[in-house]
Short mmCIF file of C-alpha atoms and ligand atoms in Angstrom, two decimals:
data_model
loop_
_atom_site.label_atom_id
_atom_site.label_comp_id
_atom_site.label_asym_id
_atom_site.label_seq_id
_atom_site.Cartn_x
_atom_site.Cartn_y
_atom_site.Cartn_z
CA MET A 1 0.10 0.09 0.36
CA GLU A 2 1.07 3.56 -0.99
CA HIS A 3 1.39 5.78 1.94
CA LYS A 4 1.51 9.82 2.34
CA TYR A 5 4.72 9.99 3.30
CA LYS A 6 8.17 8.72 2.09
CA THR A 7 9.60 9.10 4.77
CA GLN A 8 8.13 8.49 8.90
CA VAL A 9 9.20 10.97 10.98
CA VAL A 10 5.92 11.10 13.15
CA ASN A 11 5.67 9.09 15.47
CA ASP A 12 3.22 6.31 14.87
CA GLU A 13 1.04 6.53 18.72
CA ILE A 14 0.87 10.64 16.57
CA LEU A 15 0.17 9.39 13.68
CA GLU A 16 -2.41 7.17 14.49
CA LYS A 17 -4.24 9.32 16.27
CA LEU A 18 -4.04 11.86 13.51
CA ASN A 19 -6.83 9.46 11.82
CA LEU A 20 -10.06 10.64 9.98
CA LYS A 21 -12.29 9.45 12.67
CA ASN A 22 -10.87 10.88 14.84
CA ARG A 23 -10.44 14.43 13.48
CA TYR A 24 -14.53 12.94 12.68
CA SER A 25 -14.84 13.24 16.24
CA MET A 26 -13.08 16.69 17.36
CA ILE A 27 -14.83 18.19 14.89
CA ASN A 28 -18.36 16.65 16.09
CA ASN A 29 -17.77 17.92 19.42
CA ILE A 30 -17.72 21.52 17.91
CA LEU A 31 -20.42 21.23 15.61
CA MET A 32 -22.20 19.87 17.59
CA PRO A 33 -23.83 23.02 19.71
CA ILE A 34 -23.80 24.77 16.23
CA LEU A 35 -25.78 22.85 14.32
CA THR A 36 -30.04 21.33 14.57
CA PRO A 37 -30.06 17.62 14.18
CA GLU A 38 -30.88 17.40 10.82
CA GLN A 39 -27.91 19.68 9.64
CA PHE A 40 -25.84 16.98 12.15
CA ASN A 41 -27.29 14.43 11.23
CA LEU A 42 -27.03 15.08 7.09
CA CYS A 43 -22.82 15.86 8.77
CA LYS A 44 -22.94 12.49 10.00
CA GLN A 45 -23.75 10.50 7.18
CA VAL A 46 -21.26 12.03 4.58
CA GLN A 47 -18.75 11.27 7.74
CA ARG A 48 -19.66 7.40 7.82
CA PHE A 49 -19.36 7.70 4.18
CA CYS A 50 -16.11 9.15 4.10
CA LEU A 51 -14.72 5.87 6.10
CA ARG A 52 -15.83 3.64 4.31
CA PHE A 53 -14.68 4.43 1.35
CA GLU A 54 -11.67 5.54 2.80
CA LYS A 55 -10.65 1.91 4.35
CA LYS A 56 -12.81 0.27 1.72
CA ASN A 57 -10.32 1.36 -0.76
CA ASN A 58 -7.53 1.46 0.95
CA ILE A 59 -6.90 5.44 0.27
CA THR A 60 -4.11 6.70 2.03
CA HIS A 61 -4.08 10.10 0.49
CA GLY A 62 -0.53 9.52 -1.18
CA PRO A 63 1.51 11.54 -4.28
CA ASN A 64 -0.39 9.12 -6.87
CA GLU A 65 -3.60 8.43 -6.51
CA ASP A 66 -6.18 10.03 -8.89
CA VAL A 67 -8.75 11.71 -6.93
CA TYR A 68 -11.20 11.84 -10.60
CA GLU A 69 -11.50 8.34 -9.67
CA TRP A 70 -14.18 8.80 -6.63
CA VAL A 71 -16.23 11.04 -8.22
CA GLY A 72 -18.57 8.06 -9.11
CA ALA A 73 -18.95 6.97 -6.01
CA PHE A 74 -19.87 9.75 -3.97
CA GLY A 75 -22.14 10.34 -7.09
CA GLU A 76 -23.93 7.78 -6.60
CA LYS A 77 -24.23 9.23 -3.32
CA GLY A 78 -25.78 12.20 -3.76
CA TYR A 79 -22.83 13.87 -2.53
CA LEU A 80 -21.72 15.61 -5.03
CA SER A 81 -23.68 18.68 -4.72
CA ARG A 82 -26.73 19.37 -1.87
CA SER A 83 -27.17 23.38 -3.16
CA ARG A 84 -30.62 21.96 -4.67
CA ALA A 85 -33.04 19.16 -4.42
CA TYR A 86 -33.14 18.37 -7.97
CA GLU A 87 -36.92 16.66 -8.89
CA ILE A 88 -35.91 17.86 -12.64
CA ILE A 89 -33.32 14.36 -11.93
CA ASP A 90 -35.23 12.95 -10.01
CA GLN A 91 -32.79 13.19 -7.12
CA ASN A 92 -35.26 15.25 -5.05
CA TYR A 93 -32.64 15.46 -2.02
CA GLU A 94 -34.60 16.25 1.05
CA GLN A 95 -31.75 18.28 2.96
CA HIS A 96 -30.84 21.05 -0.06
CA GLY A 97 -29.89 24.08 -0.10
CA LEU A 98 -26.90 26.46 0.95
CA VAL A 99 -26.50 25.34 4.10
CA ALA A 100 -26.74 21.59 3.08
CA ASP A 101 -23.72 21.72 0.32
CA PHE A 102 -21.79 22.99 3.56
CA LEU A 103 -22.46 19.68 5.83
CA ARG A 104 -21.95 17.67 2.55
CA PHE A 105 -18.57 19.08 1.87
CA LEU A 106 -16.73 19.53 5.50
CA PRO A 107 -16.34 16.34 6.07
CA ILE A 108 -14.92 15.40 2.46
CA ASP A 109 -13.20 18.32 2.43
CA MET A 110 -11.74 16.70 5.90
CA PHE A 111 -11.28 12.98 4.15
CA ASP A 112 -9.41 14.30 1.51
CA THR A 113 -9.53 18.67 0.47
CA GLN A 114 -8.52 17.49 -3.14
CA PHE A 115 -11.43 15.84 -3.71
CA ALA A 116 -13.91 18.41 -2.32
CA PHE A 117 -11.71 21.28 -3.97
CA VAL A 118 -12.97 19.78 -7.02
CA THR A 119 -16.67 18.65 -5.98
CA GLY A 120 -16.24 21.66 -5.95
CA ALA A 121 -15.77 23.10 -9.65
CA ASN A 122 -17.73 20.67 -10.64
CA VAL A 123 -21.26 22.27 -8.54
CA LEU A 124 -19.93 25.93 -10.52
CA ALA A 125 -20.54 24.10 -13.61
CA ILE A 126 -23.36 22.69 -11.90
CA ASN A 127 -25.58 25.56 -11.01
CA PRO A 128 -25.61 27.25 -14.15
CA LEU A 129 -26.84 24.33 -15.94
CA TYR A 130 -29.58 24.29 -13.32
CA PHE A 131 -31.31 27.82 -13.59
CA HIS A 132 -31.28 27.51 -17.67
CA HIS A 133 -31.69 23.39 -18.57
CA ASP A 134 -34.91 25.21 -19.76
CA ASN A 135 -36.49 21.03 -19.65
CA ILE A 136 -34.39 20.59 -23.39
CA PRO A 137 -33.51 16.85 -22.72
CA GLU A 138 -29.22 17.06 -23.07
CA ARG A 139 -29.56 19.68 -20.88
CA VAL A 140 -31.07 17.74 -18.71
CA GLU A 141 -29.13 14.70 -19.13
CA ALA A 142 -25.94 16.86 -18.93
CA LEU A 143 -27.34 18.15 -15.69
CA ARG A 144 -27.70 14.49 -14.66
CA GLU A 145 -24.30 13.19 -15.55
CA LEU A 146 -22.88 16.21 -13.64
CA VAL A 147 -25.29 15.45 -10.28
CA THR A 148 -24.66 12.13 -10.45
CA GLY A 149 -20.91 11.47 -10.70
CA LYS A 150 -21.32 10.36 -14.15
CA CYS A 151 -18.21 12.78 -14.85
CA VAL A 152 -17.20 15.68 -13.97
CA GLY A 153 -17.28 19.42 -15.36
CA CYS A 154 -16.18 23.23 -15.46
CA VAL A 155 -17.07 26.48 -15.58
CA ALA A 156 -14.61 28.58 -18.33
CA ILE A 157 -15.21 32.14 -17.65
CA THR A 158 -11.03 33.51 -17.18
CA GLU A 159 -8.96 33.98 -19.88
CA PRO A 160 -5.35 34.51 -20.67
CA GLU A 161 -5.75 38.44 -20.98
CA ARG A 162 -9.33 38.88 -19.13
CA GLY A 163 -9.76 36.83 -15.39
CA SER A 164 -10.28 39.41 -12.99
CA ASP A 165 -11.92 41.38 -15.90
CA ALA A 166 -13.84 38.95 -16.24
CA ILE A 167 -16.63 40.91 -18.74
CA HIS A 168 -14.32 42.49 -21.45
CA GLN A 169 -13.99 39.26 -22.83
CA LEU A 170 -12.79 37.74 -26.43
CA THR A 171 -13.52 34.65 -26.79
CA LEU A 172 -16.33 34.67 -29.66
CA CYS A 173 -19.10 33.80 -30.33
CA GLU A 174 -20.94 34.04 -33.93
CA GLU A 175 -24.28 32.79 -34.78
CA GLN A 176 -25.19 30.51 -38.05
CA GLU A 177 -28.16 30.81 -39.72
CA ASP A 178 -30.02 27.21 -37.96
CA GLY A 179 -29.85 28.89 -33.66
CA SER A 180 -26.02 27.36 -33.96
CA PHE A 181 -23.06 29.25 -32.68
CA ILE A 182 -18.92 29.10 -33.89
CA LEU A 183 -16.59 29.50 -30.96
CA ASN A 184 -13.03 30.91 -30.87
CA GLY A 185 -11.12 32.22 -28.29
CA GLU A 186 -8.58 30.89 -24.94
CA LYS A 187 -9.92 30.70 -21.79
CA VAL A 188 -7.35 29.60 -18.94
CA PHE A 189 -7.14 27.65 -15.00
CA GLN A 190 -10.72 25.64 -15.83
CA THR A 191 -10.86 23.93 -12.77
CA ASN A 192 -10.99 20.26 -13.89
CA GLY A 193 -11.00 21.03 -17.00
CA PRO A 194 -8.71 18.95 -17.92
CA ARG A 195 -10.76 15.31 -16.87
CA SER A 196 -13.90 17.19 -17.96
CA LYS A 197 -16.71 16.48 -20.12
CA TRP A 198 -19.11 19.83 -20.13
CA ALA A 199 -18.57 22.95 -19.14
CA ILE A 200 -20.10 26.00 -19.06
CA VAL A 201 -18.09 28.52 -21.17
CA TYR A 202 -19.05 32.42 -22.31
CA ALA A 203 -18.16 33.84 -25.00
CA THR A 204 -18.59 37.45 -26.74
CA ALA A 205 -20.14 38.15 -29.55
CA GLU A 206 -17.68 40.86 -29.76
CA LYS A 207 -15.00 41.43 -27.64
CA ASN A 208 -14.89 43.44 -24.87
CA LYS A 209 -18.58 44.10 -24.67
CA GLY A 210 -20.11 43.15 -21.87
CA ASP A 211 -23.78 43.43 -22.89
CA LYS A 212 -22.91 41.33 -26.47
CA MET A 213 -21.88 38.16 -23.92
CA ALA A 214 -23.56 34.28 -23.76
CA GLN A 215 -23.32 31.35 -22.13
CA PHE A 216 -22.99 28.30 -23.84
CA LEU A 217 -23.13 24.49 -22.74
CA VAL A 218 -20.09 22.13 -25.09
CA ASN A 219 -18.83 18.44 -24.77
CA THR A 220 -14.95 18.57 -24.54
CA SER A 221 -14.89 15.99 -27.10
CA TRP A 222 -16.44 18.11 -30.08
CA GLU A 223 -13.77 18.37 -32.57
CA GLY A 224 -11.96 22.89 -31.90
CA TRP A 225 -11.30 22.22 -28.63
CA GLN A 226 -8.12 21.60 -27.02
CA CYS A 227 -6.66 21.19 -23.40
CA GLU A 228 -3.72 21.10 -22.06
CA ARG A 229 -3.01 21.07 -18.20
CA VAL A 230 -1.65 23.85 -16.26
CA ASN A 231 0.83 23.09 -13.91
CA ILE A 232 -0.51 24.47 -9.85
CA PRO A 233 2.91 23.10 -8.22
CA TRP A 234 0.11 24.53 -4.40
CA VAL A 235 -1.88 21.15 -5.89
CA PRO A 236 -0.68 18.90 -8.02
CA LYS A 237 -4.21 16.34 -7.82
CA ILE A 238 -6.12 19.32 -8.59
CA GLU A 239 -6.21 18.78 -12.77
CA ILE A 240 -5.93 23.32 -13.97
CA GLY A 241 -7.04 23.53 -17.74
CA LYS A 242 -5.94 26.13 -20.60
CA GLU A 243 -8.30 25.23 -23.91
CA SER A 244 -8.11 26.54 -27.00
CA LEU A 245 -11.18 26.70 -28.18
CA VAL A 246 -10.87 26.56 -33.12
CA ASN A 247 -14.38 26.81 -35.14
CA LEU A 248 -16.13 24.81 -32.09
CA ARG A 249 -19.72 24.66 -32.62
CA VAL A 250 -22.46 24.49 -30.25
CA PRO A 251 -25.67 23.54 -31.73
CA LYS A 252 -28.48 25.10 -30.67
CA GLU A 253 -30.24 22.64 -27.59
CA TYR A 254 -26.83 23.44 -25.36
CA VAL A 255 -26.80 27.32 -26.06
CA LEU A 256 -27.95 28.34 -22.04
CA GLY A 257 -28.13 31.82 -22.99
CA THR A 258 -28.08 34.07 -25.93
CA VAL A 259 -26.07 37.51 -27.05
CA GLY A 260 -26.63 39.87 -24.42
CA THR A 261 -27.85 37.42 -21.09
CA GLY A 262 -24.22 35.85 -20.66
CA ARG A 263 -23.73 38.51 -18.44
CA ASP A 264 -26.57 38.14 -16.45
CA HIS A 265 -26.13 34.58 -16.34
CA LEU A 266 -22.49 35.33 -15.03
CA PHE A 267 -23.36 37.44 -12.18
CA GLU A 268 -26.72 35.31 -11.04
CA GLY A 269 -24.47 31.93 -10.27
CA LEU A 270 -21.70 34.73 -8.27
CA VAL A 271 -23.95 34.87 -4.29
CA ASP A 272 -23.96 30.89 -4.40
CA GLU A 273 -19.97 31.15 -5.93
CA ARG A 274 -18.83 32.99 -3.71
CA VAL A 275 -20.51 30.94 -0.78
CA GLY A 276 -19.11 28.11 -1.52
CA ILE A 277 -15.10 29.04 -2.06
CA ALA A 278 -16.35 30.49 1.32
CA GLN A 279 -17.56 27.50 2.77
CA ILE A 280 -14.41 26.02 1.41
CA ALA A 281 -11.70 28.16 2.62
CA THR A 282 -13.96 27.20 6.13
CA SER A 283 -14.22 23.66 5.96
CA GLN A 284 -10.10 24.23 4.75
CA CYS A 285 -9.21 25.95 7.94
CA TRP A 286 -11.40 23.42 10.26
CA GLY A 287 -9.13 20.30 8.37
CA ALA A 288 -6.27 22.57 9.03
CA LEU A 289 -7.13 22.91 12.89
CA VAL A 290 -8.02 19.99 14.11
CA HIS A 291 -5.08 18.23 12.87
CA ALA A 292 -2.71 21.18 15.54
CA MET A 293 -4.94 20.61 18.26
CA ILE A 294 -4.64 17.21 18.04
CA TYR A 295 -1.15 17.20 16.96
CA ALA A 296 -0.98 19.84 20.28
CA ASN A 297 -2.56 17.91 22.75
CA ILE A 298 0.05 14.96 22.75
CA ARG A 299 3.45 16.56 21.27
CA LYS A 300 5.23 16.40 23.72
CA GLN A 301 8.51 18.32 24.82
CA PHE A 302 10.04 19.31 27.98
CA ASN A 303 8.02 16.20 29.23
CA GLN A 304 4.79 18.43 28.62
CA GLU A 305 2.23 18.29 25.81
CA ILE A 306 3.51 21.39 23.62
CA ILE A 307 -0.66 22.81 24.13
CA LYS A 308 0.50 23.67 27.40
CA PHE A 309 2.46 26.67 26.86
CA GLN A 310 0.85 29.27 26.34
CA GLY A 311 2.65 29.90 22.84
CA VAL A 312 1.12 27.25 21.47
CA GLY A 313 -1.75 27.17 23.39
CA PHE A 314 -2.44 30.67 23.03
CA LEU A 315 -2.08 30.86 18.82
CA LEU A 316 -4.60 27.93 18.44
CA THR A 317 -7.11 29.38 20.83
CA ASP A 318 -7.27 32.13 18.60
CA LEU A 319 -7.47 30.57 16.20
CA TRP A 320 -9.72 28.76 17.37
CA ALA A 321 -11.97 31.84 17.50
CA GLN A 322 -11.87 33.72 14.90
CA LEU A 323 -12.74 30.39 13.30
CA THR A 324 -16.18 29.44 15.56
CA ASN A 325 -17.17 33.09 14.97
CA VAL A 326 -16.61 32.82 10.84
CA THR A 327 -18.52 29.34 10.59
CA LEU A 328 -21.65 30.73 13.31
CA GLY A 329 -21.76 34.17 10.42
CA LEU A 330 -21.69 31.65 7.34
CA ILE A 331 -23.88 29.46 8.67
CA LYS A 332 -26.29 32.24 8.82
CA PHE A 333 -25.83 34.07 5.98
CA CYS A 334 -26.53 29.94 4.10
CA GLU A 335 -29.69 29.70 6.34
CA ILE A 336 -31.21 33.29 5.54
CA PHE A 337 -30.39 32.83 1.11
CA ASP A 338 -32.13 28.87 2.40
CA GLN A 339 -34.73 30.86 3.11
CA LYS A 340 -35.43 33.96 0.88
CA VAL A 341 -35.05 31.09 -2.09
CA GLU A 342 -37.76 29.20 -0.94
CA LYS A 343 -40.13 32.21 -0.43
CA PHE A 344 -39.27 33.61 -4.57
CA GLY A 345 -39.48 29.99 -5.21
CA GLY A 346 -35.76 29.68 -6.57
CA ALA A 347 -32.45 31.74 -6.73
CA GLU A 348 -33.33 33.50 -10.05
CA LYS A 349 -35.98 35.00 -8.64
CA ILE A 350 -34.93 36.74 -5.67
CA PRO A 351 -35.05 40.36 -5.76
CA ASN A 352 -32.70 42.39 -7.17
CA ASN A 353 -32.47 44.19 -4.09
CA ILE A 354 -32.41 41.74 -2.03
CA LYS A 355 -29.82 40.02 -4.08
CA GLN A 356 -27.26 43.28 -4.30
CA ALA A 357 -26.69 42.53 -0.28
CA MET A 358 -25.77 39.28 -0.83
CA VAL A 359 -24.12 39.49 -3.11
CA ALA A 360 -21.78 42.66 -1.31
CA SER A 361 -21.56 39.58 2.00
CA ALA A 362 -21.04 36.98 -0.07
CA SER A 363 -17.96 38.72 -1.22
CA GLN A 364 -16.58 39.63 2.63
CA LEU A 365 -17.24 35.98 3.04
CA LYS A 366 -14.99 34.59 -0.01
CA TYR A 367 -12.56 37.66 1.35
CA GLN A 368 -12.40 36.74 5.46
CA THR A 369 -13.01 33.09 5.43
CA THR A 370 -10.42 33.33 2.54
CA HIS A 371 -7.79 35.04 4.49
CA LEU A 372 -8.17 33.10 7.16
CA SER A 373 -7.87 29.95 5.24
CA LYS A 374 -4.08 31.07 4.48
CA VAL A 375 -3.21 31.87 7.41
CA ILE A 376 -5.39 29.42 10.42
CA SER A 377 -3.35 26.45 7.86
CA TYR A 378 0.67 28.14 8.16
CA GLU A 379 -0.36 28.85 11.91
CA CYS A 380 -1.14 24.79 12.31
CA ALA A 381 1.37 23.90 10.22
CA ASN A 382 3.99 26.28 11.81
CA ALA A 383 2.02 25.03 15.41
CA MET A 384 3.64 21.24 14.11
CA GLY A 385 7.31 22.23 14.37
CA GLY A 386 8.90 19.77 11.26
CA ALA A 387 6.41 17.74 11.50
CA GLY A 388 3.83 19.96 9.98
CA LEU A 389 5.96 21.17 7.02
CA SER A 390 6.42 16.80 6.38
CA ASP A 391 4.74 15.53 3.90
CA ASN A 392 3.59 12.69 7.09
CA THR A 393 -0.12 14.30 7.79
CA LEU A 394 -2.86 16.09 5.40
CA ILE A 395 -1.59 19.39 6.72
CA GLN A 396 0.87 19.78 3.34
CA ASP A 397 -2.56 19.61 1.99
CA TYR A 398 -4.18 21.92 2.92
CA LEU A 399 -0.81 24.23 3.61
CA GLY A 400 -1.13 24.38 -0.41
CA ILE A 401 -4.38 25.04 -1.09
CA SER A 402 -5.39 27.56 1.06
CA ARG A 403 -2.62 29.27 -1.07
CA ILE A 404 -5.34 29.53 -4.05
CA GLN A 405 -8.32 30.14 -2.15
CA GLU A 406 -7.55 33.90 -2.72
CA ILE A 407 -6.96 34.22 -6.49
CA VAL A 408 -10.38 31.28 -7.40
CA GLY A 409 -13.82 32.80 -7.50
CA GLY A 410 -12.20 36.48 -8.41
CA SER A 411 -9.54 38.07 -6.46
CA ARG A 412 -8.95 39.69 -2.53
CA GLN A 413 -8.24 42.98 -3.98
CA ILE A 414 -11.48 42.25 -6.62
CA GLN A 415 -13.91 41.18 -3.26
CA GLN A 416 -12.82 44.82 -2.16
CA TYR A 417 -13.49 46.67 -4.90
CA VAL A 418 -16.87 44.80 -4.83
CA MET A 419 -16.93 45.72 -1.29
CA SER A 420 -15.96 49.64 -1.29
CA MET A 421 -18.95 49.86 -4.34
CA ALA A 422 -21.71 48.05 -2.14
CA LEU A 423 -20.72 50.91 0.89
CA ARG A 424 -20.54 53.94 -1.99
CA THR A 425 -24.58 52.22 -2.60
CA LEU A 426 -25.83 52.14 1.42
CA PHE A 427 -24.39 55.69 1.43
CA LYS A 428 -26.21 56.93 -1.65
CA MET A 429 -29.22 54.71 0.27
CA SER A 430 -28.88 56.13 2.86
CA LEU A 431 -27.99 60.11 3.09
C1 LIG B 501 -6.38 26.82 -9.28
C2 LIG B 501 -7.31 27.31 -9.90
C3 LIG B 501 -9.05 27.51 -10.66
C4 LIG B 501 -9.01 29.02 -11.01
N1 LIG B 501 -9.72 27.89 -11.66
C5 LIG B 501 -10.84 28.52 -12.51
C6 LIG B 501 -11.96 27.72 -13.05
O1 LIG B 501 -13.08 26.94 -12.23
N2 LIG B 501 -13.13 28.89 -14.55
C7 LIG B 501 -11.75 30.14 -14.46
O2 LIG B 501 -13.14 29.84 -15.17
N3 LIG B 501 -11.44 30.29 -13.60
C8 LIG B 501 -10.36 29.95 -12.71
N4 LIG B 501 -9.19 30.91 -11.98
C9 LIG B 501 -8.90 31.11 -12.75
C10 LIG B 501 -9.54 33.45 -11.45
O3 LIG B 501 -10.61 33.28 -11.58
C11 LIG B 501 -8.04 34.08 -12.10
O4 LIG B 501 -6.92 33.46 -11.95
C12 LIG B 501 -8.83 35.44 -11.07
O5 LIG B 501 -10.95 36.13 -11.41
C13 LIG B 501 -7.78 36.36 -11.02
O6 LIG B 501 -7.07 36.57 -12.37
P1 LIG B 501 -6.00 36.69 -13.37
O7 LIG B 501 -5.48 34.95 -12.63
O8 LIG B 501 -5.61 37.10 -14.32
O9 LIG B 501 -5.66 38.31 -12.38
P2 LIG B 501 -5.21 39.52 -12.66
O10 LIG B 501 -6.97 40.54 -13.34
O11 LIG B 501 -3.81 39.29 -14.06
O12 LIG B 501 -4.63 39.59 -11.45
C14 LIG B 501 -3.64 39.99 -10.94
C15 LIG B 501 -3.67 40.67 -10.17
O13 LIG B 501 -4.31 42.83 -9.75
C16 LIG B 501 -4.54 42.24 -9.32
N5 LIG B 501 -5.81 42.95 -9.53
C17 LIG B 501 -6.49 43.61 -11.11
N6 LIG B 501 -7.39 44.27 -11.43
C18 LIG B 501 -7.62 44.97 -10.30
C19 LIG B 501 -7.97 45.99 -10.03
N7 LIG B 501 -9.16 46.84 -10.33
N8 LIG B 501 -7.83 46.37 -8.57
C20 LIG B 501 -7.01 46.31 -7.59
N9 LIG B 501 -6.08 45.61 -7.76
C21 LIG B 501 -6.73 43.91 -8.62
C22 LIG B 501 -5.73 41.22 -8.72
O14 LIG B 501 -6.22 41.02 -7.21
C23 LIG B 501 -4.25 40.29 -9.00
O15 LIG B 501 -3.80 40.42 -7.65
C24 LIG B 501 -8.48 29.94 -11.45
C25 LIG B 501 -7.91 30.00 -10.87
C26 LIG B 501 -7.15 29.12 -10.22
C27 LIG B 501 -5.33 29.90 -9.77
#
């Protein structure tokens, strides 16, 4: 069996105590007072599945494991997305919404953070398809495949020359007489790109014109789609793509939003997307913190458990306090969002003024949780000394993945920009 590590430096007792079951046990004791019994139950169901899955498949989280091979099994259990009930594809998840999706995600992230991120990016392809399937069989079938893990999806917004400035795109779409479109251009940094069957692609009828944008569902096996893998060394198991679209023909059935609607389609998913990243970052914080909590309670120096030294103990309590507070805020926001979805009959039907306020909150959550993920993952590894820097434990994976969170889904500075615009609107509304 492959080991996670090259050479063992952490002693047997600590390595054994850091097992998934114990990590779940710690997080459960932390979460129990915060969650309702139904919420807690969903989290525990997913935990039970992950524990069995890890054992049955001898998963060590070693460097050569292919996390994409696990997607099917999680999809069959209904653990790839709980954002919606997905009645249209007969899934009918009783517990669904942003809170449910967080409680699905957190245990999966503690099982394997890079795998969890793959499922998170898949949700970004699922959401727009759910909003715009319009009961067209080809789209509904693609939705079914993505939700049930028959394949993986990606979303293609970013281009080599258009990153933060995502609405002034250069990828062109040209409408044909039969209603199909021809796409030409380049995309980059698509999470899951090289492994995806389906891609949600944005393009424009005129370069740099946001009001000419359109949205497409693309089967990556179609002629004209070429994808190379981009190496992001922080996350060696996540496959990220750079795509060339050369005279790629998209049939009419796969046009999710025609010219002029693409920008709105891009913005309508922003709250889900940013809160999704906040959930991902928060889960990573818990994953890292639980490692350090267990380690510091067992590791001895000067004949004492290192948690008893204030330098370590108070550091962990400081991180714990910050993380608990942000988790409470995140869950509260998710609950409010879920209530609004229910009240108005769908996320897309929430009135614009409420949505606007939620965009600012989602940016605040994304901004703060991704910052925390960067700080907590590093500080937890640091509190574990040399062991935290070695490849022996999963803290190494958290350290790596936490480095990408501030960039994905809009950089820190872009979130600050969005928030400062919201402050300006608030001022104008108030005075
Ligand atoms: C691992 C990874 C996964 C990703 N996954 C996806 C995906 O699945 N799909 C997808 O479409 N994209 C994806 N992205 C792309 C990601 O959304 C972009 O990288 C991000 O939006 C930043 O764009 P950029 O890299 O071009 O940087 P740039 O936009 O060039 O920014 C460079 C720097 O300038 C700053 N900056 C830019 N404009 C402003 C401004 N107005 N004010 C202040 N500062 C500014 C930025 O904050 C940043 O620090 C992914 C990226 C990474 C690294």
